[in-house]
Amino acid sequence: MTARTAIVVGADGQDGVLLSESLRARGDRVVPVGRHGTIDITRPDDVAELVAGLRPDEVYLLAAVHHSAQDTVTDPVRLCHRSYAVNTFSVVHFLDAVERHSPATRVFYAASSHVFGVPDTPVQDETTPLRPTSIYGISKAAGLLHCRAYRARGVFASAGILYNHESPLRRPGFVSRKIVDAVVRIQRGDAGRLVLGSLSAGSDWGYAPDYVEAMRRILELAEPDDFVVASGVRHTVGEFAAIAFEAAGLDWRDHVEEDAAVLTRPDVPLVGDASRLRAATGWRPSLGFADMVRTLLRAAGATLVAPADRPG
């Protein structure tokens, strides 16, 4: 089989690193495009030159400007401009370059569950209306709509509507990383407490390596389309904390404090239905929620205890 060439945009982020490793393991040539490279994805001429010169088999658009529910936004106007530049306009630049210079190229766009905003249904699928309420969600919805528009013009443009997915590469500031880091610190003797915004807030959490596998499978399909990528199960922040502390032989109630002032946006219970993806590609998550949490702890250096040794 001839090695494929893939451009991975956002190559230095969690998904970009994992996807690049996966593609290289398959034997593909990976051309990384990241924050510190020479290609400016917000400049259409840069993007056109890259695509025309490489004529890649695949392009993965994973770059994003986003923040967690516990990050403080000090300049929403600047955030809006940056979000559109990366989450929307760069997508258009690549789609246009592929259409004009490399029409055989297949494009994957990483959309987000935030495109649904506050949905009317407890579980969302590909037919759920787009009603984004955040800057991130609005800019991602715009990118998704541009993919659909170019698809109608003949570009192989697929999108994954990705729900939360975690790995040891998740950056600090996200609640999953905060919990894992706190468990490691406390297990090593730190007497500090972990402050979380809401223990009842929840998310549809998955394991990031599974989600980049879904990206690959989506581009291997005969026809382009949009697919929800999700675990289909909602878990609360409290559950995450309880599993993490218990796995390390600790009682989370001794170490966790709830403070609503930490939150910067309200909780929206988003849960995805990935049945279309499973039917089309055979994709299945490799790890359940508890196993994912334990995997994150091991990677962070926590010592896990046997079930019989955990606090009752």
XYZ file of C-alpha atoms in Angstrom:
312
model
C 0.000 0.000 0.000
C 1.342 3.437 -0.975
C 2.010 5.718 1.982
C -0.426 8.583 2.247
C 0.441 12.202 2.972
C -1.615 13.893 5.675
C -1.555 17.500 6.819
C -2.435 17.720 10.514
C -3.456 21.245 11.480
C -3.226 21.780 15.214
C -0.468 19.197 15.417
C 0.799 20.356 18.807
C -2.543 20.003 20.585
C -3.831 16.879 22.328
C -5.654 15.473 19.307
C -2.975 16.569 16.864
C -0.227 14.751 18.744
C -2.296 11.587 19.127
C -3.467 11.603 15.514
C 0.032 12.238 14.162
C 1.358 9.276 16.148
C -1.466 7.090 14.848
C -0.946 8.105 11.221
C 2.811 7.574 11.395
C 2.249 4.138 12.923
C 0.123 3.371 9.857
C 3.045 4.360 7.651
C 1.721 7.722 6.523
C 3.794 10.832 5.951
C 2.576 13.487 8.388
C 3.049 17.191 7.712
C 2.444 18.962 11.038
C 1.084 22.486 11.150
C 1.130 24.080 14.596
C 1.388 27.315 16.528
C 5.145 27.621 16.187
C 5.564 26.605 12.552
C 6.093 28.683 9.433
C 2.543 28.268 8.078
C -0.025 30.828 9.231
C -3.403 29.120 8.808
C -5.203 32.463 9.061
C -3.507 33.603 5.825
C -5.186 32.155 2.712
C -2.039 32.485 0.588
C -0.018 30.411 3.080
C -2.662 27.703 3.071
C -3.029 27.679 -0.718
C 0.738 27.364 -1.194
C 0.904 24.468 1.280
C -1.964 22.523 -0.277
C -0.905 23.188 -3.874
C 2.661 22.137 -3.132
C 1.824 18.911 -1.306
C -1.480 17.844 -2.880
C -2.046 15.728 0.252
C -4.276 12.705 0.486
C -5.813 13.935 3.743
C -6.128 17.137 5.747
C -7.184 17.091 9.395
C -8.375 20.442 10.726
C -7.942 20.138 14.495
C -6.693 23.605 15.462
C -9.032 25.443 17.805
C -9.299 28.411 20.110
C -11.301 27.365 23.149
C -11.364 27.499 26.927
C -12.717 25.446 29.805
C -15.726 26.298 31.983
C -13.312 27.367 34.715
C -11.194 29.694 32.557
C -11.789 33.446 32.903
C -12.370 35.386 29.671
C -10.974 38.893 30.168
C -11.408 40.186 26.598
C -14.405 38.582 24.834
C -14.003 40.713 21.696
C -10.415 39.592 21.195
C -11.467 36.002 21.912
C -14.179 36.315 19.266
C -11.720 37.528 16.617
C -9.203 34.785 17.437
C -11.916 32.127 17.515
C -13.261 33.029 14.084
C -9.767 33.308 12.622
C -8.836 29.772 13.692
C -12.121 27.888 14.107
C -13.833 29.237 10.982
C -11.745 31.243 8.523
C -8.793 28.841 8.500
C -11.255 26.060 7.675
C -12.524 28.045 4.695
C -8.945 28.667 3.546
C -8.196 24.929 3.502
C -11.494 23.970 1.875
C -10.988 26.582 -0.832
C -7.382 25.507 -1.411
C -8.413 21.870 -1.727
C -11.198 22.743 -4.156
C -8.863 24.790 -6.366
C -5.545 22.951 -6.102
C -6.077 19.389 -4.845
C -9.645 18.163 -5.480
C -8.820 14.541 -4.598
C -7.836 15.509 -1.036
C -10.100 14.378 1.799
C -10.725 16.880 4.606
C -11.735 16.199 8.217
C -12.965 19.045 10.417
C -13.100 18.709 14.196
C -16.385 20.330 15.181
C -17.682 20.299 18.754
C -20.738 19.348 20.777
C -20.921 23.053 21.653
C -22.500 23.649 18.232
C -25.730 22.378 19.821
C -25.750 25.060 22.524
C -28.650 24.289 24.864
C -30.476 21.522 22.971
C -34.116 20.531 23.446
C -33.240 16.840 23.630
C -31.221 15.078 26.362
C -29.231 13.170 23.714
C -27.991 14.752 20.489
C -27.264 13.270 17.076
C -26.525 14.544 13.577
C -30.119 15.800 13.166
C -30.079 17.977 16.291
C -30.443 21.679 15.355
C -27.382 23.896 15.669
C -28.080 26.465 18.403
C -24.683 27.547 19.733
C -24.563 30.060 22.573
C -20.820 30.517 23.170
C -18.147 32.144 21.014
C -16.504 28.746 20.674
C -19.744 27.026 19.694
C -20.737 29.717 17.206
C -17.355 29.697 15.457
C -17.325 25.890 15.353
C -20.864 25.796 13.948
C -19.781 28.219 11.229
C -16.868 25.933 10.359
C -19.233 22.967 10.202
C -21.619 24.812 7.885
C -18.755 25.754 5.571
C -17.778 22.066 5.395
C -21.318 21.231 4.342
C -21.304 23.987 1.727
C -18.034 22.818 0.160
C -19.226 19.215 0.339
C -22.218 20.200 -1.770
C -19.729 21.595 -4.315
C -17.857 18.297 -4.548
C -15.131 18.598 -1.900
C -14.686 15.491 0.267
C -15.268 17.354 3.541
C -16.323 15.356 6.590
C -16.804 16.562 10.138
C -16.734 14.937 13.528
C -18.963 16.549 16.133
C -16.694 15.733 19.041
C -17.802 15.487 22.648
C -15.338 15.854 25.531
C -12.390 13.510 25.249
C -9.436 13.204 27.566
C -5.864 11.943 27.548
C -2.679 12.595 29.527
C -2.021 15.396 27.019
C -5.016 17.463 28.133
C -3.757 20.907 29.155
C -4.061 22.265 32.719
C -7.236 24.217 33.420
C -9.664 21.545 32.259
C -11.483 19.852 35.112
C -10.227 16.368 34.229
C -6.621 17.529 34.462
C -7.299 19.461 37.671
C -8.706 16.356 39.358
C -5.905 14.057 38.208
C -3.164 16.513 39.171
C -4.747 17.046 42.596
C -4.886 13.303 43.287
C -1.191 12.949 42.455
C -0.224 15.911 44.649
C -2.291 14.747 47.612
C -1.050 11.183 47.317
C 2.492 12.550 47.512
C 1.745 14.415 50.741
C 0.323 17.773 49.672
C -2.276 18.831 52.249
C -4.011 21.216 49.836
C -7.634 20.847 48.788
C -9.140 20.575 45.313
C -11.712 23.291 44.583
C -14.277 22.406 41.905
C -17.073 24.582 40.578
C -19.929 22.082 40.629
C -19.880 18.406 41.516
C -23.225 17.889 39.785
C -22.041 19.377 36.485
C -21.584 16.658 33.925
C -20.161 15.745 30.574
C -20.075 12.992 27.979
C -16.413 12.054 28.457
C -14.437 9.750 26.189
C -10.841 8.639 25.696
C -9.015 10.855 23.189
C -7.069 8.073 21.380
C -10.432 6.490 20.545
C -11.651 9.767 19.088
C -8.677 10.234 16.766
C -9.273 6.663 15.585
C -12.802 7.780 14.703
C -11.361 10.658 12.653
C -9.287 8.245 10.593
C -12.224 5.932 10.010
C -14.482 8.781 8.936
C -12.063 9.762 6.154
C -11.844 6.143 4.992
C -15.566 6.044 4.149
C -16.708 6.131 0.542
C -18.679 9.347 1.001
C -18.158 12.427 3.207
C -20.599 13.199 6.009
C -20.966 14.531 9.543
C -20.738 12.177 12.522
C -21.246 12.579 16.257
C -18.265 11.130 18.151
C -19.259 10.450 21.754
C -19.473 7.833 24.482
C -23.222 8.268 24.864
C -23.042 8.373 28.669
C -23.078 11.407 30.963
C -20.947 11.411 34.100
C -20.713 14.146 36.717
C -17.646 15.953 37.985
C -18.384 14.374 41.351
C -18.236 10.898 39.808
C -14.931 11.735 38.136
C -13.472 12.937 41.434
C -14.818 9.980 43.416
C -13.406 7.416 40.978
C -10.037 9.180 40.799
C -9.531 9.558 44.539
C -10.835 6.065 45.280
C -8.470 4.543 42.714
C -5.590 6.166 44.595
C -6.776 4.896 47.975
C -8.183 8.259 49.064
C -11.624 9.460 50.120
C -12.548 12.365 47.872
C -14.768 13.886 50.589
C -11.647 14.620 52.627
C -10.010 16.606 49.856
C -12.628 18.184 47.556
C -14.374 21.523 48.056
C -17.246 22.825 45.924
C -17.335 26.523 45.030
C -19.725 27.770 42.348
C -17.686 30.971 41.986
C -15.049 28.961 40.107
C -17.397 28.405 37.151
C -17.417 30.916 34.304
C -20.313 29.429 32.319
C -23.385 27.327 33.194
C -23.431 23.558 32.900
C -25.174 22.198 29.804
C -25.865 18.443 29.886
C -24.643 17.420 26.427
C -24.720 13.699 25.593
C -24.010 12.372 22.107
C -25.486 9.479 20.141
C -22.717 7.973 17.986
C -24.859 5.186 16.517
C -24.410 6.465 12.924
C -20.650 6.434 13.339
C -20.711 2.926 14.795
C -22.928 1.647 11.995
C -20.840 3.255 9.246
C -17.350 2.438 10.533
C -17.600 -0.203 13.264
C -16.027 2.256 15.706
C -16.284 1.468 19.402
C -14.664 3.137 22.429
C -11.835 1.008 23.808
C -12.158 2.313 27.389
C -15.119 2.914 29.651
C -15.267 5.941 31.930
C -13.689 4.436 35.054
C -10.889 2.783 33.074
C -10.200 6.076 31.327
C -9.868 7.874 34.678
C -7.473 5.211 35.946
C -5.444 5.456 32.735
C -5.065 9.211 33.232
C -3.956 8.669 36.826
C -1.312 6.101 35.864
C 0.088 8.406 33.208
C 0.331 11.226 35.756
C 2.320 9.047 38.153
C -0.356 8.117 40.692
C -0.075 4.823 42.559
C -3.327 2.918 42.142
C -4.592 0.560 44.819
C -6.376 -2.774 44.486
C -10.186 -2.606 44.884
C -10.045 -4.271 48.327
C -7.671 -1.566 49.589
C -9.864 1.368 48.561
C -11.745 3.377 51.189
C -15.278 2.214 51.881
